[in-house]
Coordinates of C-alpha atoms in Angstrom, one line a residue:
Chain Q
M1167 CA 31.1 -60.9 -95.1
K1168 CA 34.4 -59.1 -94.4
F1169 CA 37.4 -60.6 -95.9
S1170 CA 40.6 -60.7 -93.9
L1171 CA 43.9 -62.1 -94.9
R1172 CA 44.3 -63.4 -91.3
D1173 CA 41.4 -65.9 -91.9
V1174 CA 43.0 -67.5 -94.9
P1175 CA 44.6 -70.9 -94.1
I1176 CA 48.3 -70.9 -93.8
R1177 CA 48.7 -73.2 -96.8
R1178 CA 47.0 -70.7 -99.1
K1179 CA 48.9 -67.8 -97.6
L1180 CA 52.3 -69.5 -98.3
M1181 CA 51.2 -70.5 -101.8
G1182 CA 50.1 -66.9 -102.5
A1183 CA 53.3 -65.4 -101.2
L1184 CA 55.5 -67.8 -103.3
L1185 CA 53.5 -67.3 -106.5
L1186 CA 53.3 -63.5 -106.1
T1187 CA 57.1 -63.3 -105.6
S1188 CA 57.9 -65.4 -108.7
V1189 CA 55.4 -63.5 -110.9
T1190 CA 56.8 -60.1 -109.7
V1191 CA 60.4 -61.2 -110.3
M1192 CA 59.5 -62.5 -113.8
L1193 CA 57.6 -59.3 -114.7
L1194 CA 60.6 -57.2 -113.7
M1195 CA 63.0 -59.3 -115.6
R1196 CA 60.8 -59.4 -118.7
G1197 CA 60.4 -55.6 -118.5
S1198 CA 64.1 -54.8 -118.5
F1199 CA 64.7 -57.3 -121.3
F1200 CA 61.9 -55.7 -123.3
T1201 CA 63.3 -52.2 -122.8
Y1202 CA 66.8 -53.4 -124.0
E1203 CA 65.3 -55.0 -127.1
Y1204 CA 63.3 -51.9 -127.9
L1205 CA 66.3 -49.6 -127.7
N1206 CA 68.4 -52.1 -129.8
F1207 CA 65.6 -52.2 -132.4
R1208 CA 65.6 -48.4 -132.8
S1209 CA 69.3 -48.0 -133.1
N1210 CA 69.5 -50.9 -135.7
T1211 CA 66.7 -49.3 -137.8
A1212 CA 68.5 -45.9 -137.7
R1213 CA 71.7 -47.5 -138.8
Q1214 CA 70.0 -49.4 -141.7
L1215 CA 68.4 -46.2 -142.8
G1216 CA 71.8 -44.5 -142.8
V1217 CA 73.2 -47.2 -145.0
M1218 CA 70.3 -46.9 -147.4
G1219 CA 70.7 -43.1 -147.4
R1220 CA 74.3 -43.3 -148.3
M1221 CA 73.6 -45.7 -151.1
I1222 CA 70.9 -43.5 -152.7
A1223 CA 73.0 -40.4 -152.2
A1224 CA 75.9 -42.1 -154.1
N1225 CA 73.5 -43.1 -156.9
S1226 CA 72.1 -39.6 -157.2
T1227 CA 75.4 -37.7 -157.7
A1228 CA 75.1 -37.7 -161.5
A1229 CA 71.5 -36.7 -161.6
L1230 CA 72.2 -33.8 -159.3
A1231 CA 75.4 -32.7 -161.0
F1232 CA 73.7 -32.5 -164.4
E1233 CA 70.4 -31.4 -162.9
N1234 CA 68.6 -34.3 -164.6
E1235 CA 65.3 -34.3 -162.7
P1236 CA 63.7 -37.4 -164.5
D1237 CA 66.7 -39.5 -163.5
A1238 CA 66.6 -38.3 -159.9
R1239 CA 62.9 -39.1 -159.7
E1240 CA 63.6 -42.6 -161.1
I1241 CA 66.2 -43.2 -158.4
L1242 CA 63.9 -42.1 -155.6
S1243 CA 60.9 -44.1 -156.9
A1244 CA 63.0 -47.2 -156.5
L1245 CA 62.4 -46.7 -152.8
R1246 CA 58.7 -47.4 -153.2
V1247 CA 59.5 -51.1 -153.0
E1248 CA 60.2 -50.5 -149.3
P1249 CA 56.7 -49.8 -147.9
Q1250 CA 58.1 -48.4 -144.7
V1251 CA 59.7 -45.5 -146.6
T1252 CA 56.9 -42.9 -146.6
A1253 CA 58.7 -40.0 -148.2
A1254 CA 62.0 -39.1 -149.9
A1255 CA 63.4 -35.8 -151.4
L1256 CA 66.5 -34.4 -153.0
Y1257 CA 67.6 -30.8 -152.5
T1258 CA 70.1 -28.9 -154.6
A1259 CA 73.3 -27.5 -153.2
D1260 CA 71.7 -24.2 -152.6
G1261 CA 68.9 -25.8 -150.6
R1262 CA 66.2 -25.8 -153.3
L1263 CA 63.8 -28.9 -153.5
F1264 CA 64.9 -30.7 -156.6
T1265 CA 62.6 -33.7 -156.7
S1266 CA 60.5 -35.8 -154.2
F1267 CA 58.0 -38.5 -153.6
A1268 CA 55.6 -39.2 -150.8
A1269 CA 53.3 -42.1 -149.9
P1270 CA 49.7 -41.3 -150.8
D1271 CA 48.4 -41.4 -147.2
R1272 CA 51.2 -39.1 -145.9
A1273 CA 49.6 -35.8 -144.8
S1274 CA 52.3 -33.3 -143.6
P1275 CA 54.4 -31.4 -146.2
L1276 CA 58.0 -32.1 -146.9
P1277 CA 60.6 -30.0 -145.3
A1278 CA 61.1 -26.8 -147.5
S1279 CA 64.9 -26.8 -147.1
P1280 CA 67.5 -29.4 -145.9
G1281 CA 68.3 -29.6 -142.1
E1282 CA 71.0 -31.1 -140.0
T1283 CA 72.7 -34.2 -141.2
G1284 CA 71.7 -37.5 -139.4
F1285 CA 68.5 -39.5 -138.6
R1286 CA 66.2 -39.0 -135.5
F1287 CA 63.1 -40.5 -134.2
T1288 CA 59.9 -38.5 -133.8
G1289 CA 57.5 -41.0 -132.2
A1290 CA 57.4 -44.0 -134.5
R1291 CA 58.7 -41.9 -137.5
L1292 CA 62.4 -42.0 -138.3
A1293 CA 63.5 -39.1 -140.5
G1294 CA 66.7 -37.2 -141.5
F1295 CA 69.1 -35.7 -144.0
Q1296 CA 72.1 -37.2 -145.8
P1297 CA 74.5 -35.0 -147.8
V1298 CA 75.1 -36.0 -151.5
L1299 CA 78.9 -35.7 -152.1
N1300 CA 81.2 -36.1 -155.1
D1301 CA 84.9 -35.9 -154.3
Q1302 CA 84.3 -33.9 -151.1
R1303 CA 82.1 -31.4 -153.1
R1304 CA 78.6 -31.1 -151.9
L1305 CA 76.1 -31.5 -154.7
G1306 CA 72.9 -31.5 -152.6
T1307 CA 71.0 -33.2 -149.8
L1308 CA 68.9 -36.3 -149.6
Y1309 CA 65.8 -36.5 -147.2
L1310 CA 64.4 -39.8 -146.1
E1311 CA 61.4 -40.6 -143.9
Y1312 CA 60.8 -44.0 -142.5
D1313 CA 57.7 -45.3 -140.6
T1314 CA 58.8 -47.9 -138.0
G1315 CA 55.1 -48.4 -136.9
P1316 CA 54.2 -51.6 -138.8
V1317 CA 57.6 -53.2 -138.0
M1318 CA 57.4 -52.1 -134.4
R1319 CA 53.9 -53.5 -134.1
T1320 CA 54.9 -56.9 -135.5
W1321 CA 57.9 -57.0 -133.2
L1322 CA 55.7 -56.0 -130.3
R1323 CA 53.1 -58.7 -131.0
D1324 CA 55.8 -61.3 -131.2
S1325 CA 57.5 -60.2 -128.0
V1326 CA 54.2 -60.2 -126.1
T1327 CA 53.3 -63.6 -127.4
I1328 CA 56.6 -65.0 -126.4
A1329 CA 56.5 -63.2 -123.0
L1330 CA 53.0 -64.7 -122.3
A1331 CA 54.1 -68.2 -123.3
V1332 CA 57.2 -68.0 -121.1
M1333 CA 55.2 -66.5 -118.3
G1334 CA 52.6 -69.4 -118.5
V1335 CA 55.3 -72.0 -118.4
V1336 CA 57.1 -70.2 -115.5
L1337 CA 53.8 -69.9 -113.6
V1338 CA 53.1 -73.6 -113.9
V1339 CA 56.6 -74.5 -112.8
A1340 CA 56.4 -71.9 -109.9
Y1341 CA 53.1 -73.3 -108.8
L1342 CA 54.4 -76.8 -108.7
L1343 CA 57.5 -75.8 -106.8
A1344 CA 55.5 -73.6 -104.4
R1345 CA 53.1 -76.4 -103.7
A1346 CA 55.9 -78.8 -102.8
L1347 CA 57.7 -76.2 -100.7
Q1348 CA 54.7 -74.8 -98.8
R1349 CA 53.8 -78.4 -97.9
Q1350 CA 57.1 -78.7 -96.2
I1351 CA 56.5 -75.6 -94.1
S1352 CA 52.8 -75.8 -93.5
A1353 CA 52.3 -79.6 -92.9
P1354 CA 53.7 -79.6 -89.3
I1355 CA 51.6 -76.4 -88.5
V1356 CA 48.5 -77.9 -90.0
D1357 CA 49.1 -81.2 -88.1
L1358 CA 49.6 -79.3 -84.8
A1359 CA 46.4 -77.3 -85.4
R1360 CA 44.5 -80.6 -86.0
T1361 CA 45.8 -82.1 -82.9
A1362 CA 44.9 -79.1 -80.8
Q1363 CA 41.4 -79.2 -82.3
A1364 CA 41.1 -82.9 -81.5
V1365 CA 42.1 -82.2 -77.9
S1366 CA 39.7 -79.4 -77.4
E1367 CA 36.8 -81.2 -79.1
R1368 CA 37.1 -84.6 -77.5
G1369 CA 38.8 -83.5 -74.3
D1370 CA 41.2 -86.3 -74.9
Y1371 CA 44.6 -85.2 -73.4
S1372 CA 46.3 -88.4 -74.3
V1373 CA 46.9 -87.6 -77.9
R1374 CA 50.3 -86.0 -79.0
A1375 CA 51.3 -84.0 -82.0
L1376 CA 53.9 -85.7 -84.2
P1377 CA 57.3 -84.0 -83.8
A1378 CA 58.1 -82.9 -87.4
G1379 CA 60.5 -80.4 -89.0
G1380 CA 63.0 -78.4 -87.0
G1381 CA 63.5 -74.9 -85.6
E1382 CA 60.5 -73.0 -84.2
I1383 CA 57.9 -75.5 -85.4
R1384 CA 59.7 -78.3 -83.5
Q1385 CA 59.8 -76.0 -80.4
L1386 CA 56.1 -75.3 -80.8
T1387 CA 55.2 -79.0 -81.1
D1388 CA 57.4 -80.0 -78.1
A1389 CA 55.9 -77.2 -76.0
F1390 CA 52.4 -78.2 -77.0
N1391 CA 53.1 -81.9 -76.1
Q1392 CA 54.6 -80.9 -72.8
M1393 CA 51.5 -78.8 -71.9
L1394 CA 49.3 -81.8 -72.8
T1395 CA 51.4 -84.0 -70.5
Q1396 CA 51.0 -81.5 -67.7
I1397 CA 47.2 -81.2 -68.2
E1398 CA 46.9 -85.0 -68.2
A1399 CA 48.8 -85.2 -65.0
L1400 CA 46.7 -82.4 -63.4
N1401 CA 43.6 -84.2 -64.6
R1402 CA 44.7 -87.5 -63.1
E1403 CA 45.5 -85.8 -59.8
L1404 CA 42.1 -84.1 -59.8
E1405 CA 40.3 -87.3 -60.6
R1406 CA 42.2 -89.0 -57.8
R1407 CA 41.2 -86.3 -55.3
V1408 CA 37.5 -86.4 -56.5
A1409 CA 37.5 -90.2 -56.0
A1410 CA 39.0 -89.9 -52.5
R1411 CA 36.6 -87.1 -51.6
T1412 CA 33.6 -89.1 -53.0
A1413 CA 34.7 -92.1 -50.9
E1414 CA 34.8 -89.9 -47.8
L1415 CA 31.4 -88.5 -48.6
E1416 CA 30.0 -92.0 -49.1
I1417 CA 31.3 -93.1 -45.7
A1418 CA 29.9 -89.9 -44.1
N1419 CA 26.6 -90.5 -45.8
K1420 CA 26.5 -94.2 -44.6
E1421 CA 27.2 -93.0 -41.1
L1422 CA 24.4 -90.4 -41.4
E1423 CA 22.0 -93.1 -42.6
A1424 CA 22.9 -95.4 -39.8
F1425 CA 22.4 -92.5 -37.4
S1426 CA 19.0 -91.6 -38.7
Y1427 CA 18.0 -95.3 -38.7
S1428 CA 18.9 -95.4 -35.0
V1429 CA 17.0 -92.2 -34.4
S1430 CA 14.0 -93.6 -36.3
H1431 CA 14.0 -96.9 -34.4
D1432 CA 15.4 -96.3 -31.0
L1433 CA 14.2 -92.8 -30.2
R1434 CA 10.6 -93.6 -31.1
A1435 CA 10.3 -96.7 -28.8
P1436 CA 10.7 -94.8 -25.4
L1437 CA 8.2 -92.2 -26.6
R1438 CA 5.7 -94.9 -27.4
H1439 CA 6.3 -96.4 -24.0
I1440 CA 5.8 -93.0 -22.2
D1441 CA 2.5 -92.4 -24.0
G1442 CA 1.5 -96.0 -23.7
F1443 CA 2.1 -96.5 -20.0
A1444 CA 0.6 -93.0 -19.2
G1445 CA -2.5 -94.3 -21.1
L1446 CA -2.5 -97.6 -19.3
L1447 CA -2.2 -95.8 -16.0
V1448 CA -5.3 -93.7 -16.7
K1449 CA -7.1 -96.7 -17.8
A1450 CA -6.2 -98.9 -14.9
D1451 CA -6.3 -96.4 -12.0
G1452 CA -7.8 -93.4 -13.6
E1453 CA -10.5 -92.9 -11.0
R1454 CA -8.0 -93.0 -8.1
V1455 CA -5.9 -90.2 -9.7
S1456 CA -7.0 -86.6 -9.0
E1457 CA -8.4 -84.4 -11.8
R1458 CA -5.1 -82.5 -11.7
G1459 CA -3.1 -85.8 -11.9
R1460 CA -5.1 -86.9 -14.9
K1461 CA -4.3 -83.6 -16.6
Y1462 CA -0.6 -84.1 -15.9
L1463 CA -0.8 -87.6 -17.4
A1464 CA -2.5 -86.2 -20.5
T1465 CA 0.3 -83.6 -20.8
I1466 CA 3.0 -86.3 -20.5
A1467 CA 1.2 -88.3 -23.2
S1468 CA 0.8 -85.4 -25.6
S1469 CA 4.4 -84.2 -25.1
A1470 CA 5.6 -87.7 -26.0
R1471 CA 3.4 -87.6 -29.1
Q1472 CA 4.7 -84.2 -30.1
M1473 CA 8.2 -85.4 -29.8
G1474 CA 7.3 -88.3 -32.0
T1475 CA 6.1 -85.9 -34.7
L1476 CA 9.3 -83.8 -34.4
I1477 CA 11.4 -86.9 -34.9
D1478 CA 9.3 -87.9 -37.9
D1479 CA 9.7 -84.4 -39.4
L1480 CA 13.4 -84.4 -38.8
L1481 CA 13.8 -87.8 -40.5
V1482 CA 11.8 -86.5 -43.5
F1483 CA 14.0 -83.4 -43.6
S1484 CA 17.2 -85.5 -43.5
R1485 CA 15.9 -87.8 -46.1
M1486 CA 15.1 -84.8 -48.4
G1487 CA 18.7 -83.8 -48.2
R1488 CA 20.3 -87.1 -49.2
S1489 CA 17.8 -89.2 -51.1
E1490 CA 18.4 -89.8 -54.8
M1491 CA 16.5 -87.4 -57.1
T1492 CA 14.8 -88.7 -60.3
F1493 CA 14.5 -85.9 -62.8
R1494 CA 11.6 -85.9 -65.3
D1495 CA 9.1 -83.3 -66.5
V1496 CA 6.8 -82.2 -63.7
D1497 CA 3.6 -80.3 -64.5
L1498 CA 3.3 -77.8 -61.6
R1499 CA -0.3 -77.0 -62.5
Q1500 CA -1.3 -80.6 -62.0
L1501 CA 0.5 -80.8 -58.6
V1502 CA -1.2 -77.6 -57.5
D1503 CA -4.7 -78.8 -58.6
E1504 CA -4.3 -82.1 -56.8
E1505 CA -3.1 -80.4 -53.6
I1506 CA -6.0 -77.9 -53.7
R1507 CA -8.5 -80.7 -53.8
T1508 CA -6.9 -82.4 -50.8
L1509 CA -6.8 -79.1 -48.8
Q1510 CA -10.5 -78.4 -49.6
A1511 CA -11.4 -81.9 -48.5
Q1512 CA -9.5 -81.4 -45.2
N1513 CA -11.1 -78.0 -44.5
P1514 CA -14.7 -78.3 -45.6
D1515 CA -15.8 -75.4 -43.5
R1516 CA -13.3 -72.9 -45.0
R1517 CA -14.2 -70.4 -47.7
I1518 CA -11.1 -70.1 -49.9
R1519 CA -10.9 -68.2 -53.2
W1520 CA -8.2 -69.8 -55.4
D1521 CA -6.6 -67.9 -58.2
I1522 CA -4.3 -70.2 -60.2
G1523 CA -2.3 -68.7 -63.1
P1524 CA -0.6 -70.6 -65.8
L1525 CA 2.2 -72.8 -64.4
P1526 CA 5.1 -74.3 -66.4
V1527 CA 6.3 -77.9 -66.8
V1528 CA 9.8 -78.1 -65.2
P1529 CA 12.4 -80.8 -64.9
G1530 CA 12.5 -82.1 -61.4
D1531 CA 11.9 -84.8 -58.8
R1532 CA 8.1 -85.1 -58.7
P1533 CA 7.6 -86.3 -55.1
M1534 CA 10.0 -83.5 -53.9
L1535 CA 8.3 -80.8 -55.9
R1536 CA 5.0 -82.0 -54.6
Q1537 CA 6.3 -81.6 -51.1
V1538 CA 7.3 -78.0 -51.9
L1539 CA 3.8 -77.1 -53.1
V1540 CA 2.1 -79.1 -50.3
N1541 CA 4.0 -77.1 -47.7
L1542 CA 3.5 -73.7 -49.3
L1543 CA -0.2 -74.2 -50.0
A1544 CA -0.9 -75.8 -46.6
N1545 CA 0.8 -72.8 -45.0
A1546 CA -1.3 -70.4 -47.0
V1547 CA -4.5 -72.2 -45.9
K1548 CA -3.3 -72.4 -42.3
Y1549 CA -2.3 -68.7 -41.9
T1550 CA -5.4 -67.4 -43.6
G1551 CA -7.5 -69.2 -40.9
P1552 CA -8.9 -65.9 -39.5
R1553 CA -9.9 -64.7 -43.0
D1554 CA -13.3 -65.2 -44.6
P1555 CA -13.0 -65.7 -47.4
A1556 CA -9.4 -66.5 -47.7
E1557 CA -7.7 -65.5 -50.9
I1558 CA -4.8 -67.6 -52.2
S1559 CA -3.1 -67.1 -55.6
V1560 CA -0.4 -69.1 -57.4
G1561 CA 1.4 -67.9 -60.4
A1562 CA 4.7 -68.0 -62.3
R1563 CA 6.9 -65.8 -64.5
P1564 CA 10.3 -66.3 -66.2
D1565 CA 13.1 -64.5 -64.5
G1566 CA 14.9 -64.0 -67.9
A1567 CA 17.9 -66.0 -66.7
G1568 CA 16.7 -69.5 -67.5
K1569 CA 14.6 -69.9 -64.4
V1570 CA 10.9 -69.6 -63.6
V1571 CA 9.8 -67.9 -60.4
V1572 CA 6.7 -69.4 -58.8
H1573 CA 4.8 -67.5 -56.1
V1574 CA 2.1 -68.5 -53.6
R1575 CA 0.3 -65.4 -52.2
D1576 CA -2.2 -65.3 -49.4
N1577 CA -4.2 -62.6 -47.5
G1578 CA -3.4 -64.2 -44.2
V1579 CA -1.9 -63.0 -41.0
G1580 CA 1.6 -62.4 -42.6
F1581 CA 4.7 -61.9 -40.6
D1582 CA 7.3 -59.2 -39.7
M1583 CA 9.9 -58.9 -42.4
Q1584 CA 12.7 -58.5 -39.9
Y1585 CA 12.3 -62.3 -39.1
A1586 CA 12.2 -63.3 -42.8
D1587 CA 15.7 -64.8 -42.7
K1588 CA 14.6 -67.1 -39.8
L1589 CA 11.7 -68.4 -41.8
F1590 CA 13.4 -71.1 -43.7
G1591 CA 15.4 -72.5 -40.7
V1592 CA 14.8 -75.9 -39.2
F1593 CA 12.1 -75.8 -36.4
Q1594 CA 11.9 -72.0 -36.7
R1595 CA 8.5 -70.6 -36.0
L1596 CA 7.1 -67.1 -36.1
H1597 CA 3.9 -67.9 -34.3
R1598 CA 3.1 -69.5 -30.9
A1599 CA 2.0 -73.1 -30.9
E1600 CA -1.4 -72.2 -29.5
E1601 CA -2.0 -69.8 -32.5
F1602 CA -1.0 -72.1 -35.4
E1603 CA 0.0 -75.7 -35.0
G1604 CA 3.1 -77.1 -36.7
T1605 CA 6.7 -78.1 -36.0
G1606 CA 8.4 -75.5 -38.2
I1607 CA 10.0 -77.9 -40.6
G1608 CA 7.9 -77.3 -43.7
L1609 CA 9.7 -74.2 -45.1
A1610 CA 13.1 -75.8 -44.2
N1611 CA 12.1 -78.7 -46.4
V1612 CA 11.0 -76.3 -49.1
R1613 CA 14.3 -74.5 -49.1
R1614 CA 16.3 -77.7 -49.1
I1615 CA 14.4 -79.2 -52.0
V1616 CA 14.4 -76.1 -54.1
S1617 CA 18.1 -75.6 -53.5
R1618 CA 18.8 -79.2 -54.6
H1619 CA 17.0 -78.4 -57.8
G1620 CA 19.3 -75.4 -58.3
G1621 CA 16.7 -72.7 -57.3
E1622 CA 16.2 -70.2 -54.5
T1623 CA 13.5 -69.4 -52.0
W1624 CA 12.4 -66.1 -50.4
A1625 CA 9.4 -64.4 -49.0
E1626 CA 7.7 -61.0 -48.7
A1627 CA 5.1 -60.1 -46.1
A1628 CA 3.7 -57.6 -43.7
V1629 CA 2.0 -58.2 -40.4
G1630 CA -1.7 -58.6 -41.0
A1631 CA -1.4 -58.0 -44.7
G1632 CA -0.7 -61.5 -46.0
A1633 CA 2.5 -63.2 -47.2
T1634 CA 4.0 -64.2 -50.6
F1635 CA 6.4 -67.0 -50.9
F1636 CA 8.6 -67.3 -54.0
F1637 CA 10.8 -70.1 -55.3
S1638 CA 12.7 -70.3 -58.5
L1639 CA 13.5 -73.4 -60.6
P1640 CA 15.7 -73.9 -63.6
L1641 CA 13.8 -74.5 -66.8
S1642 CA 16.4 -76.9 -68.0
R1643 CA 18.0 -79.7 -66.0
P1644 CA 21.1 -78.7 -64.1
A1645 CA 24.3 -80.5 -65.2
L1646 CA 25.0 -81.7 -61.6
S1647 CA 22.2 -82.4 -59.1
Chain Z
M267 CA -18.2 -117.3 -32.1
K268 CA -14.9 -118.0 -33.9
T269 CA -12.1 -119.5 -31.8
L270 CA -9.0 -117.5 -31.2
K271 CA -6.0 -118.8 -33.0
R272 CA -2.5 -118.7 -31.6
I273 CA -0.3 -115.5 -32.2
L274 CA 3.5 -115.6 -32.0
L275 CA 4.8 -112.2 -30.9
V276 CA 8.6 -111.8 -31.5
E277 CA 9.7 -108.7 -29.5
D278 CA 12.8 -108.0 -27.5
N279 CA 11.6 -105.0 -25.7
L280 CA 9.6 -105.9 -22.5
K281 CA 7.7 -102.6 -22.5
D282 CA 6.6 -103.2 -26.0
V283 CA 5.6 -106.7 -25.1
D284 CA 3.5 -105.3 -22.2
L285 CA 1.9 -102.7 -24.4
T286 CA 1.1 -105.2 -27.1
L287 CA -0.3 -107.7 -24.7
A288 CA -2.4 -104.9 -23.0
A289 CA -3.7 -103.9 -26.4
L290 CA -4.6 -107.4 -27.3
A291 CA -6.1 -108.1 -23.8
D292 CA -8.2 -104.9 -24.2
H293 CA -10.0 -106.7 -27.0
N294 CA -9.9 -110.2 -25.6
L295 CA -7.4 -111.3 -28.1
A296 CA -4.6 -112.2 -25.6
N297 CA -5.5 -115.7 -24.5
E298 CA -3.3 -117.4 -27.0
V299 CA -0.2 -115.3 -27.4
V300 CA 3.3 -116.8 -27.4
V301 CA 6.1 -114.3 -26.8
A302 CA 9.6 -114.9 -28.1
R303 CA 12.2 -112.4 -26.9
D304 CA 14.6 -112.5 -29.9
G305 CA 15.0 -114.1 -33.4
A306 CA 16.7 -117.2 -32.0
E307 CA 13.9 -117.9 -29.6
A308 CA 11.3 -117.4 -32.4
L309 CA 13.1 -120.0 -34.6
D310 CA 13.3 -122.3 -31.6
Y311 CA 9.6 -122.1 -31.1
L312 CA 8.8 -122.6 -34.8
Y313 CA 11.0 -125.6 -35.0
A314 CA 9.8 -126.9 -31.5
R315 CA 13.3 -127.2 -30.2
G316 CA 15.4 -125.9 -27.2
A317 CA 13.1 -124.4 -24.6
F318 CA 10.1 -125.0 -26.8
A319 CA 10.7 -128.8 -27.4
G320 CA 7.4 -130.4 -26.6
R321 CA 5.2 -127.4 -27.1
D322 CA 1.7 -127.7 -28.5
P323 CA 2.1 -128.9 -32.1
G324 CA 1.4 -126.9 -35.2
P325 CA 2.5 -123.5 -36.4
P326 CA 0.8 -120.3 -35.1
A327 CA -1.9 -118.4 -37.1
V328 CA 0.4 -115.4 -37.5
M329 CA 3.8 -114.1 -36.4
L330 CA 4.1 -110.5 -35.3
L331 CA 7.8 -109.8 -36.0
D332 CA 10.0 -106.9 -34.8
I333 CA 13.0 -106.1 -36.9
K334 CA 15.7 -104.7 -34.5
M335 CA 16.5 -107.5 -32.1
P336 CA 19.6 -109.0 -30.5
K337 CA 21.2 -112.2 -31.8
V338 CA 19.0 -113.0 -34.8
N339 CA 17.1 -109.9 -36.1
G340 CA 13.7 -109.9 -37.7
L341 CA 14.9 -109.8 -41.3
E342 CA 17.1 -112.9 -40.7
V343 CA 14.1 -114.8 -39.1
L344 CA 12.0 -113.8 -42.1
R345 CA 14.6 -115.1 -44.5
A346 CA 15.0 -118.3 -42.6
I347 CA 11.3 -119.2 -42.6
K348 CA 10.5 -118.0 -46.1
S349 CA 13.2 -120.3 -47.5
D350 CA 12.0 -123.3 -45.5
P351 CA 9.2 -125.1 -47.5
A352 CA 7.6 -126.3 -44.2
L353 CA 7.2 -122.8 -42.8
R354 CA 6.9 -120.7 -45.9
T355 CA 3.1 -120.4 -45.7
L356 CA 3.2 -118.9 -42.2
P357 CA 1.8 -115.4 -42.4
V358 CA 4.3 -112.9 -41.1
V359 CA 3.5 -109.3 -40.1
M360 CA 6.4 -107.0 -39.6
L361 CA 5.6 -104.9 -36.5
T362 CA 8.4 -102.3 -36.1
S363 CA 9.4 -98.8 -35.2
S364 CA 11.3 -98.4 -38.5
R365 CA 9.8 -96.4 -41.2
E366 CA 13.0 -96.6 -43.3
E367 CA 12.5 -97.5 -46.9
P368 CA 15.3 -100.1 -47.1
D369 CA 13.6 -102.1 -44.2
L370 CA 10.3 -102.0 -46.0
A371 CA 11.7 -103.0 -49.3
E372 CA 13.7 -105.8 -47.9
S373 CA 10.8 -107.2 -45.8
Y374 CA 8.5 -107.4 -48.8
S375 CA 11.2 -108.8 -51.1
L376 CA 11.8 -111.6 -48.5
G377 CA 8.1 -112.4 -48.5
A378 CA 6.6 -110.5 -45.6
N379 CA 2.7 -110.5 -45.7
A380 CA 2.3 -107.1 -44.1
Y381 CA 4.4 -104.2 -42.7
V382 CA 3.1 -102.1 -39.8
V383 CA 4.9 -99.2 -38.2
K384 CA 4.2 -99.0 -34.5
P385 CA 2.5 -95.6 -33.9
V386 CA 3.9 -93.4 -31.1
D387 CA 0.4 -92.5 -30.1
F388 CA -0.8 -95.1 -27.6
L389 CA -4.4 -95.0 -28.8
Q390 CA -3.3 -95.5 -32.4
F391 CA -1.0 -98.3 -31.3
V392 CA -3.8 -100.1 -29.4
E393 CA -6.0 -99.7 -32.5
A394 CA -3.4 -101.0 -34.8
V395 CA -2.6 -104.1 -32.6
K396 CA -6.3 -104.7 -32.2
Q397 CA -6.9 -104.7 -36.0
L398 CA -4.0 -106.9 -36.6
G399 CA -5.2 -109.4 -33.9
V400 CA -8.8 -109.4 -35.3
F401 CA -7.7 -109.8 -38.9
W402 CA -5.0 -112.4 -38.5
A403 CA -6.2 -114.4 -35.5
V404 CA -10.0 -114.3 -36.2
L405 CA -10.9 -113.3 -39.7
N406 CA -8.1 -114.7 -41.8
E407 CA -8.3 -118.4 -42.8
P408 CA -4.8 -119.7 -42.2
P409 CA -3.1 -122.1 -44.6
P410 CA -4.0 -125.8 -44.1
G411 CA -2.2 -127.6 -41.3
T412 CA -2.1 -124.5 -39.0
A413 CA -3.2 -124.8 -35.4
H414 CA -6.9 -124.2 -35.0
R415 CA -7.0 -123.7 -31.3

């Protein structure tokens, strides 16, 4: 996982910034203090060695003046009590080494002749020369070598221990301070973020962020609350409009229902009368009417019946468009099998080869989807009338976008693709009534039902080469039906 | 041979009355048909009041009832007789042009005994009326206390 500072919560970011700043400041301060102490230590040590040198030089004047070597060695060996003194030597006035002593672990040789007066550091080693004087007369030179290492190490250890202890205390104090301070800064931001999350998760626009703090955060909170108020107002307005529009639609729907009720009831009655009285006339005075007259009466009666069928179909079509849909799982395979049995029973003389592929279970209104398959399969049977045997296949495949495409293919008379867009219109027919019976409402119903399920309908065909009808259905229930 | 029982036909449309009577006559079922031209008349007949005061006593064997009628419609007639203990047992056949589901549902919930949609096709219409007449006026045993003439 990639780590990015931007993903860290603001509280931790603030905390980190505050702690980092205090630690840095402390390290810098500690560093400068340490440097000062170190320099101080060196100059103090050099001064002390100078004092010691002058004391020993004063003591050795007699030994040098009388060239008494055992006395001189005795004086120098008194320095052994100071473990830091690693070497000492006395030179005569003409620069000859008179006497000396060196610590056992000291490796390098002593200087052969005296050098410049004064003490200097070479790493941790402080060494130098001190003239031995008597009444302004130079009797010789003293050499002293001092190892500051052990003292320095002790000092360093103590300094670091103290520094660490102080740093620990400072860190704890800084942490507590930072925590208190960051809370002041981050609390309003965190609160605002929580409110925003609540709004987006629950869709509740009535909550408000608590106005806290001042400056930019206060501005941000106020702006946020203002936006919520605006969204709430917009929502209310939208809901009001939807309610008004729904009421209008309900009225329109009621009117439509009343209209189709009248059509159903009142339009059918005169048709029944035309057919009925034409029938009664044939029955009562049939033999007195000419052959041609009887044919006319038969045409009057059959026209009335045809209109009755048209009205019925139109009513079904209108009902398909407005009736409530009840969604549940519908097994398309089961519907197809049932309808094939019905069609076989209705056409016992036809030889039809059925090829039914795997079909899915889809969410939908079962009676409506049955109507779709009834229409498509009955059409396939009807338009393969001249074929022996007729071949009808049904299959399905997913379209890769959450829908399944079902097809019904036949080897019937087909149609010219340039009329394909008329196919799904109400009462649109591509064949004469004498060729194939029907009112031309079936495919309009198919399109209406499929579109109410959120799918599409289309067809491919060629004259004399059969036709394939397709419809797609969502595999999951649409949010709005 | 079984005697024909009385049929009450409630129908506002004269042409439909003619066709229904012709269909019943075709099968010799028309000799005892009473016609009421709207719901109010039908109730007058059933309660033997108004124009029907002093009619032959007893309820008919069956009532063929249209839905859409002036004054009192078929569903109101149905509600009135099914809520009257004296008339509740009278068999009622809704004979109507309406195929609308709300009509069907309401008729049955009010207690209709059958619901027949008048076919547009005259031959089918004749057949339907004949079967209704044969079943209700000949075959069916009416509840006790119904006219047997």
